[in-house]
Amino acid sequence: MAPDITPNIFLTTTGSPSDQKTTIFFISGNPGLIGYYHPFLSLLSKYLDKPKEDHSSSSPSFQIYGCSLSGFEIDEHHPSPSPNNSIDLDLEGQICFVQEKLAALMGDEANSNGNGKGKSTADAGTRQKVILIGHSVGAYIAMEVLRRHREASPESTFDIVGGAMLFPTVKDIAASPSGQKLTTLLSIIPRLAVVVSFFARLLTLLLPASLLRSVVWLVMGDPPVHALDTTCAFLKSPRGVRQALHMAADEMRTITSDKWSDDVWGAASAHEPIAKLFFYFGRNDHWVAEQTRDEIVAVRGRKGGEAGPTMIVCEEGLPHAFCLKHSDVMARKVAGMIGQIVA
């Protein structure tokens, strides 16, 4: 498949065209614009394409794909279409959207409707392999996609063999510092998404593009060009701001207790075909409470020789929004995780 990099899609491959490729499927956080992650995904493909230092064997080949979540797409040709022909999606809607995108990418037409009830089958020797990467709420979506895929996997044409969950908001998001602030705001202004999106639309209509860009640059604190461009496009989009806040409000209601079984966490019996998972947590992450993180690590982390996800707590001060200024270091870390998954 030919590389395709646009404001709404990132698709590239490593290795030779004839190689059998493992698919790396990336799921963004909120706001769900893939443009924020272009440098990270480009650097990840670069580090995965490096030959092994010991030349013991050829490097595995990958297909790396990510797209904007529904409602965040940027229309390059018609930047201001009518917003009335679409609806905002909650978290469940985004999970189904991601399921459909993954199934379509993998050619799994029988399951491309997102319900996991197709009748397509493939034997173990021909099944394609997928590794999920989720950032922030994208990690929650990835875990749900993994759960639903495990339930439908005998009827699917691919296996999800691993995952890298980066700064994951998978439990009790409302208890985090930012979650508490958002919950308070929502209690004061129940229709916060509509109100904020109205003022954002007003701002983009009143300010010339150059002045809007300067304001965003100041508010974001001298962001890199890709982040500045993506944020300006996000503010100008007909649905983006409203979709982000609509989805965030549903996250506060939905992401509460741990709802996945041991086999989804990769802690089932060694006889089970389980996915190898990595969780990379930050310290002082404003979207993940310290207590929540410590509970997940203690309850779900690998213990001794037992199966289970590898839990990593960042000691380098990397921020939740790593994709703004820390793409290189995270790409190196994730390349290492993927190397362990496919080893």
CSV table of C-alpha atoms in Angstrom, one decimal:
chain,number,residue,atom,x,y,z
A,1,MET,CA,0.0,0.0,0.0
A,2,ALA,CA,1.4,3.4,-1.0
A,3,PRO,CA,2.2,5.9,1.7
A,4,ASP,CA,-0.5,8.5,2.4
A,5,ILE,CA,0.0,11.4,4.7
A,6,THR,CA,-2.7,14.1,4.9
A,7,PRO,CA,-4.2,16.2,7.7
A,8,ASN,CA,-6.6,13.3,8.3
A,9,ILE,CA,-4.5,10.2,7.6
A,10,PHE,CA,-1.1,8.8,8.3
A,11,LEU,CA,0.0,5.7,6.4
A,12,THR,CA,3.5,4.5,5.7
A,13,THR,CA,5.4,1.2,5.5
A,14,THR,CA,8.9,-0.1,6.4
A,15,GLY,CA,10.9,-2.8,4.7
A,16,SER,CA,10.6,-3.9,1.1
A,17,PRO,CA,7.2,-3.9,-0.6
A,18,SER,CA,7.2,-7.7,-0.8
A,19,ASP,CA,7.6,-8.3,2.9
A,20,GLN,CA,4.8,-9.6,5.0
A,21,LYS,CA,4.0,-6.7,7.4
A,22,THR,CA,2.7,-6.4,10.9
A,23,THR,CA,0.2,-3.5,11.1
A,24,ILE,CA,0.7,-0.8,13.8
A,25,PHE,CA,-2.6,0.8,14.3
A,26,PHE,CA,-2.5,4.1,16.1
A,27,ILE,CA,-5.4,5.6,18.0
A,28,SER,CA,-5.2,9.3,19.1
A,29,GLY,CA,-6.3,11.0,22.2
A,30,ASN,CA,-8.8,13.8,22.5
A,31,PRO,CA,-8.8,16.1,20.4
A,32,GLY,CA,-8.6,13.3,17.9
A,33,LEU,CA,-6.6,14.9,15.1
A,34,ILE,CA,-3.9,12.7,13.6
A,35,GLY,CA,-1.9,15.8,12.5
A,36,TYR,CA,-0.6,16.2,16.1
A,37,TYR,CA,1.1,12.8,15.8
A,38,HIS,CA,2.7,13.1,12.3
A,39,PRO,CA,6.2,13.6,13.6
A,40,PHE,CA,5.9,10.9,16.2
A,41,LEU,CA,4.6,8.3,13.7
A,42,SER,CA,7.3,9.4,11.1
A,43,LEU,CA,10.0,9.0,13.7
A,44,LEU,CA,8.6,5.6,14.8
A,45,SER,CA,8.7,4.3,11.2
A,46,LYS,CA,12.3,5.5,11.0
A,47,TYR,CA,13.4,3.7,14.2
A,48,LEU,CA,11.6,0.5,13.2
A,49,ASP,CA,13.2,0.5,9.8
A,50,LYS,CA,16.7,0.5,11.3
A,51,PRO,CA,18.6,-2.8,10.7
A,52,LYS,CA,19.6,-4.8,13.8
A,53,GLU,CA,23.0,-3.9,15.1
A,54,ASP,CA,24.1,-7.6,15.4
A,55,HIS,CA,22.8,-8.4,11.8
A,56,SER,CA,21.4,-11.6,13.3
A,57,SER,CA,18.4,-11.4,11.1
A,58,SER,CA,16.5,-9.0,8.9
A,59,SER,CA,14.3,-6.4,10.6
A,60,PRO,CA,10.6,-7.1,10.6
A,61,SER,CA,8.5,-4.9,8.3
A,62,PHE,CA,5.5,-2.8,9.4
A,63,GLN,CA,2.5,-1.0,8.1
A,64,ILE,CA,1.9,2.1,10.3
A,65,TYR,CA,-1.6,3.6,10.1
A,66,GLY,CA,-3.5,6.3,12.0
A,67,CYS,CA,-6.4,8.6,11.2
A,68,SER,CA,-8.3,11.4,12.9
A,69,LEU,CA,-11.3,10.3,15.1
A,70,SER,CA,-14.8,10.9,13.7
A,71,GLY,CA,-15.9,14.5,13.9
A,72,PHE,CA,-12.3,15.9,13.9
A,73,GLU,CA,-11.6,15.5,10.2
A,74,ILE,CA,-10.3,18.6,8.4
A,75,ASP,CA,-11.9,19.3,5.0
A,76,GLU,CA,-9.0,20.8,3.0
A,77,HIS,CA,-11.1,21.8,0.1
A,78,HIS,CA,-14.2,23.2,1.9
A,79,PRO,CA,-13.0,24.4,5.3
A,80,SER,CA,-16.4,25.6,6.5
A,81,PRO,CA,-19.1,23.1,5.5
A,82,SER,CA,-22.4,23.1,7.3
A,83,PRO,CA,-22.1,21.3,10.6
A,84,ASN,CA,-25.8,20.4,10.6
A,85,ASN,CA,-25.4,17.2,8.5
A,86,SER,CA,-23.4,15.3,11.2
A,87,ILE,CA,-23.8,14.3,14.8
A,88,ASP,CA,-21.3,14.3,17.6
A,89,LEU,CA,-20.1,10.9,18.7
A,90,ASP,CA,-19.8,9.7,22.3
A,91,LEU,CA,-17.0,7.3,23.4
A,92,GLU,CA,-19.0,4.3,22.3
A,93,GLY,CA,-19.4,5.8,18.8
A,94,GLN,CA,-15.7,6.4,18.5
A,95,ILE,CA,-14.9,2.9,19.5
A,96,CYS,CA,-17.2,1.6,16.8
A,97,PHE,CA,-15.6,4.0,14.3
A,98,VAL,CA,-12.1,2.8,15.2
A,99,GLN,CA,-13.3,-0.9,14.9
A,100,GLU,CA,-14.6,-0.2,11.4
A,101,LYS,CA,-11.4,1.6,10.3
A,102,LEU,CA,-9.2,-1.3,11.6
A,103,ALA,CA,-11.4,-4.0,9.9
A,104,ALA,CA,-11.4,-2.0,6.6
A,105,LEU,CA,-7.6,-1.6,6.7
A,106,MET,CA,-7.1,-5.3,7.3
A,107,GLY,CA,-9.5,-6.3,4.6
A,108,ASP,CA,-11.8,-8.0,7.2
A,109,GLU,CA,-15.0,-7.1,5.4
A,110,ALA,CA,-17.1,-9.5,7.4
A,111,ASN,CA,-16.3,-7.5,10.5
A,112,SER,CA,-16.1,-4.0,9.1
A,113,ASN,CA,-19.5,-3.0,10.5
A,114,GLY,CA,-17.9,-3.0,14.0
A,115,ASN,CA,-20.2,-5.5,15.6
A,116,GLY,CA,-17.7,-8.4,15.5
A,117,LYS,CA,-20.4,-10.8,14.2
A,118,GLY,CA,-18.9,-11.6,10.8
A,119,LYS,CA,-18.3,-15.1,9.4
A,120,SER,CA,-14.9,-14.5,7.8
A,121,THR,CA,-12.3,-17.0,9.0
A,122,ALA,CA,-8.6,-17.6,8.4
A,123,ASP,CA,-6.2,-20.3,9.7
A,124,ALA,CA,-3.4,-19.4,12.1
A,125,GLY,CA,-0.8,-19.5,9.4
A,126,THR,CA,-2.4,-16.8,7.3
A,127,ARG,CA,-3.8,-14.5,9.9
A,128,GLN,CA,-2.4,-11.0,9.8
A,129,LYS,CA,-0.9,-9.4,12.9
A,130,VAL,CA,-1.9,-6.1,14.5
A,131,ILE,CA,-0.3,-4.0,17.3
A,132,LEU,CA,-2.4,-1.2,18.8
A,133,ILE,CA,-1.0,2.0,20.0
A,134,GLY,CA,-3.3,4.2,22.0
A,135,HIS,CA,-2.6,7.7,23.5
A,136,SER,CA,-4.7,9.0,26.4
A,137,VAL,CA,-8.3,8.1,25.8
A,138,GLY,CA,-7.0,6.3,22.7
A,139,ALA,CA,-5.7,3.7,25.1
A,140,TYR,CA,-9.2,3.1,26.5
A,141,ILE,CA,-10.5,2.8,23.0
A,142,ALA,CA,-7.6,0.3,22.2
A,143,MET,CA,-8.5,-1.8,25.2
A,144,GLU,CA,-12.1,-1.9,24.2
A,145,VAL,CA,-11.2,-2.8,20.6
A,146,LEU,CA,-9.0,-5.6,22.0
A,147,ARG,CA,-11.8,-6.9,24.2
A,148,ARG,CA,-14.3,-7.0,21.4
A,149,HIS,CA,-11.8,-8.4,18.9
A,150,ARG,CA,-11.0,-11.3,21.3
A,151,GLU,CA,-14.7,-12.1,21.5
A,152,ALA,CA,-14.9,-12.2,17.7
A,153,SER,CA,-11.4,-13.4,16.9
A,154,PRO,CA,-12.3,-16.9,15.6
A,155,GLU,CA,-14.4,-15.0,12.9
A,156,SER,CA,-11.7,-12.5,12.1
A,157,THR,CA,-8.8,-12.5,9.6
A,158,PHE,CA,-6.2,-11.0,11.9
A,159,ASP,CA,-4.9,-11.2,15.5
A,160,ILE,CA,-4.1,-8.3,17.8
A,161,VAL,CA,-0.7,-9.5,19.2
A,162,GLY,CA,0.2,-6.5,21.4
A,163,GLY,CA,-0.3,-2.9,22.4
A,164,ALA,CA,1.5,0.1,23.7
A,165,MET,CA,-0.7,2.4,25.8
A,166,LEU,CA,0.8,5.8,26.3
A,167,PHE,CA,-0.3,8.0,29.2
A,168,PRO,CA,-3.4,5.9,29.3
A,169,THR,CA,-6.7,7.2,30.8
A,170,VAL,CA,-8.3,3.8,31.3
A,171,LYS,CA,-9.7,4.1,34.8
A,172,ASP,CA,-11.3,6.9,37.0
A,173,ILE,CA,-10.5,9.8,34.7
A,174,ALA,CA,-12.8,12.1,36.6
A,175,ALA,CA,-10.5,11.7,39.6
A,176,SER,CA,-7.6,13.3,37.8
A,177,PRO,CA,-6.8,17.0,38.3
A,178,SER,CA,-8.1,18.0,34.9
A,179,GLY,CA,-11.0,15.5,35.2
A,180,GLN,CA,-12.1,17.2,38.4
A,181,LYS,CA,-12.0,20.7,36.8
A,182,LEU,CA,-14.0,19.5,33.7
A,183,THR,CA,-16.6,17.8,35.9
A,184,THR,CA,-17.1,21.0,37.8
A,185,LEU,CA,-17.4,23.0,34.6
A,186,LEU,CA,-20.0,20.6,33.3
A,187,SER,CA,-22.0,20.8,36.4
A,188,ILE,CA,-22.1,24.6,36.1
A,189,ILE,CA,-22.5,24.7,32.3
A,190,PRO,CA,-24.3,21.5,31.2
A,191,ARG,CA,-24.1,22.5,27.5
A,192,LEU,CA,-20.4,23.3,27.7
A,193,ALA,CA,-19.6,21.8,24.3
A,194,VAL,CA,-22.2,24.0,22.5
A,195,VAL,CA,-21.1,27.2,24.4
A,196,VAL,CA,-17.4,26.8,23.9
A,197,SER,CA,-17.7,25.8,20.2
A,198,PHE,CA,-19.9,28.9,19.6
A,199,PHE,CA,-17.2,31.2,21.0
A,200,ALA,CA,-14.4,29.3,19.2
A,201,ARG,CA,-16.4,29.8,15.9
A,202,LEU,CA,-16.9,33.5,16.7
A,203,LEU,CA,-13.2,33.9,17.4
A,204,THR,CA,-12.1,32.3,14.1
A,205,LEU,CA,-14.6,34.4,12.1
A,206,LEU,CA,-13.6,37.7,13.7
A,207,LEU,CA,-9.8,37.2,13.8
A,208,PRO,CA,-7.7,37.3,10.6
A,209,ALA,CA,-5.8,34.0,10.0
A,210,SER,CA,-2.5,35.6,10.9
A,211,LEU,CA,-3.8,37.0,14.2
A,212,LEU,CA,-5.5,33.8,15.1
A,213,ARG,CA,-2.2,32.0,14.5
A,214,SER,CA,-0.4,34.5,16.8
A,215,VAL,CA,-2.9,34.1,19.6
A,216,VAL,CA,-2.7,30.2,19.4
A,217,TRP,CA,1.1,30.5,19.4
A,218,LEU,CA,1.1,32.6,22.6
A,219,VAL,CA,-1.5,30.4,24.4
A,220,MET,CA,0.3,27.2,23.5
A,221,GLY,CA,3.7,28.5,24.5
A,222,ASP,CA,5.7,28.5,21.3
A,223,PRO,CA,4.5,25.1,19.9
A,224,PRO,CA,6.2,23.4,16.9
A,225,VAL,CA,4.8,24.2,13.5
A,226,HIS,CA,2.9,20.9,13.1
A,227,ALA,CA,1.1,21.5,16.4
A,228,LEU,CA,0.4,25.1,15.6
A,229,ASP,CA,-1.0,24.2,12.1
A,230,THR,CA,-3.2,21.4,13.5
A,231,THR,CA,-4.6,23.5,16.4
A,232,CYS,CA,-5.5,26.4,14.0
A,233,ALA,CA,-7.2,23.9,11.7
A,234,PHE,CA,-9.0,22.3,14.7
A,235,LEU,CA,-10.4,25.7,15.8
A,236,LYS,CA,-11.6,26.5,12.3
A,237,SER,CA,-13.2,23.1,11.7
A,238,PRO,CA,-17.0,23.0,11.8
A,239,ARG,CA,-17.4,20.3,14.5
A,240,GLY,CA,-14.0,19.8,16.1
A,241,VAL,CA,-14.3,21.8,19.3
A,242,ARG,CA,-17.8,20.7,20.0
A,243,GLN,CA,-16.9,17.0,19.3
A,244,ALA,CA,-13.9,17.3,21.6
A,245,LEU,CA,-15.9,18.6,24.5
A,246,HIS,CA,-18.9,16.3,23.8
A,247,MET,CA,-16.6,13.3,23.9
A,248,ALA,CA,-14.7,14.5,27.0
A,249,ALA,CA,-18.0,14.8,28.9
A,250,ASP,CA,-18.8,11.2,28.0
A,251,GLU,CA,-15.3,10.1,29.1
A,252,MET,CA,-16.0,11.5,32.6
A,253,ARG,CA,-19.2,9.3,32.8
A,254,THR,CA,-17.8,6.2,31.1
A,255,ILE,CA,-14.2,5.8,32.2
A,256,THR,CA,-14.7,4.7,35.8
A,257,SER,CA,-13.9,1.3,37.2
A,258,ASP,CA,-11.7,-1.4,35.6
A,259,LYS,CA,-14.0,-3.3,33.3
A,260,TRP,CA,-11.7,-5.7,31.5
A,261,SER,CA,-11.0,-9.4,32.3
A,262,ASP,CA,-7.6,-10.9,32.9
A,263,ASP,CA,-7.4,-12.2,29.3
A,264,VAL,CA,-7.8,-8.7,27.9
A,265,TRP,CA,-5.1,-7.3,30.2
A,266,GLY,CA,-2.8,-10.1,28.9
A,267,ALA,CA,-2.7,-11.9,32.3
A,268,ALA,CA,-4.6,-15.1,31.3
A,269,SER,CA,-3.2,-18.6,31.3
A,270,ALA,CA,-0.1,-19.2,29.2
A,271,HIS,CA,-2.2,-21.4,27.0
A,272,GLU,CA,-4.4,-18.5,26.0
A,273,PRO,CA,-3.5,-16.5,22.8
A,274,ILE,CA,-3.0,-13.2,24.7
A,275,ALA,CA,-1.7,-9.8,23.6
A,276,LYS,CA,1.6,-8.5,25.0
A,277,LEU,CA,0.8,-5.1,26.4
A,278,PHE,CA,2.9,-2.1,27.6
A,279,PHE,CA,1.5,0.7,29.7
A,280,TYR,CA,3.6,3.9,29.8
A,281,PHE,CA,2.4,6.3,32.6
A,282,GLY,CA,3.6,9.8,33.4
A,283,ARG,CA,4.2,11.3,36.8
A,284,ASN,CA,2.0,14.3,37.8
A,285,ASP,CA,-0.1,13.5,34.7
A,286,HIS,CA,-3.1,16.0,34.9
A,287,TRP,CA,-5.4,13.4,33.2
A,288,VAL,CA,-4.4,10.4,35.4
A,289,ALA,CA,-4.5,10.7,39.2
A,290,GLU,CA,-1.4,9.4,41.0
A,291,GLN,CA,-3.5,7.1,43.1
A,292,THR,CA,-5.3,5.7,40.0
A,293,ARG,CA,-2.0,5.0,38.3
A,294,ASP,CA,-0.5,3.3,41.3
A,295,GLU,CA,-3.6,1.1,41.7
A,296,ILE,CA,-3.4,0.0,38.1
A,297,VAL,CA,0.3,-0.8,38.4
A,298,ALA,CA,-0.2,-2.7,41.6
A,299,VAL,CA,-3.3,-4.7,40.6
A,300,ARG,CA,-2.6,-5.3,36.9
A,301,GLY,CA,1.1,-5.1,36.5
A,302,ARG,CA,3.2,-8.2,35.9
A,303,LYS,CA,4.4,-9.9,39.0
A,304,GLY,CA,7.5,-12.1,38.9
A,305,GLY,CA,7.3,-14.7,36.2
A,306,GLU,CA,3.6,-14.4,35.7
A,307,ALA,CA,1.9,-13.2,32.5
A,308,GLY,CA,0.6,-9.6,32.5
A,309,PRO,CA,1.2,-6.2,31.0
A,310,THR,CA,4.6,-4.4,31.4
A,311,MET,CA,4.0,-1.2,33.5
A,312,ILE,CA,6.4,1.7,33.1
A,313,VAL,CA,6.2,4.9,35.1
A,314,CYS,CA,8.1,7.7,33.4
A,315,GLU,CA,11.1,9.1,35.3
A,316,GLU,CA,12.0,11.7,32.7
A,317,GLY,CA,9.3,14.2,33.2
A,318,LEU,CA,7.6,13.6,29.8
A,319,PRO,CA,4.2,15.4,29.6
A,320,HIS,CA,0.8,13.9,28.8
A,321,ALA,CA,0.8,15.7,25.5
A,322,PHE,CA,4.1,14.2,24.4
A,323,CYS,CA,3.2,14.7,20.7
A,324,LEU,CA,3.8,18.4,20.9
A,325,LYS,CA,7.5,18.6,21.8
A,326,HIS,CA,8.7,15.1,22.7
A,327,SER,CA,7.9,12.9,19.7
A,328,ASP,CA,11.5,11.7,19.2
A,329,VAL,CA,12.0,10.3,22.7
A,330,MET,CA,8.6,8.6,22.7
A,331,ALA,CA,9.1,7.2,19.2
A,332,ARG,CA,12.4,5.5,20.5
A,333,LYS,CA,10.6,4.1,23.5
A,334,VAL,CA,7.6,2.8,21.5
A,335,ALA,CA,10.0,1.3,18.9
A,336,GLY,CA,11.6,-0.7,21.7
A,337,MET,CA,8.2,-1.9,23.0
A,338,ILE,CA,7.2,-3.0,19.5
A,339,GLY,CA,10.5,-4.8,19.1
A,340,GLN,CA,9.8,-6.8,22.2
A,341,ILE,CA,6.2,-7.6,21.0
A,342,VAL,CA,7.4,-9.0,17.7
A,343,ALA,CA,10.6,-10.7,19.0
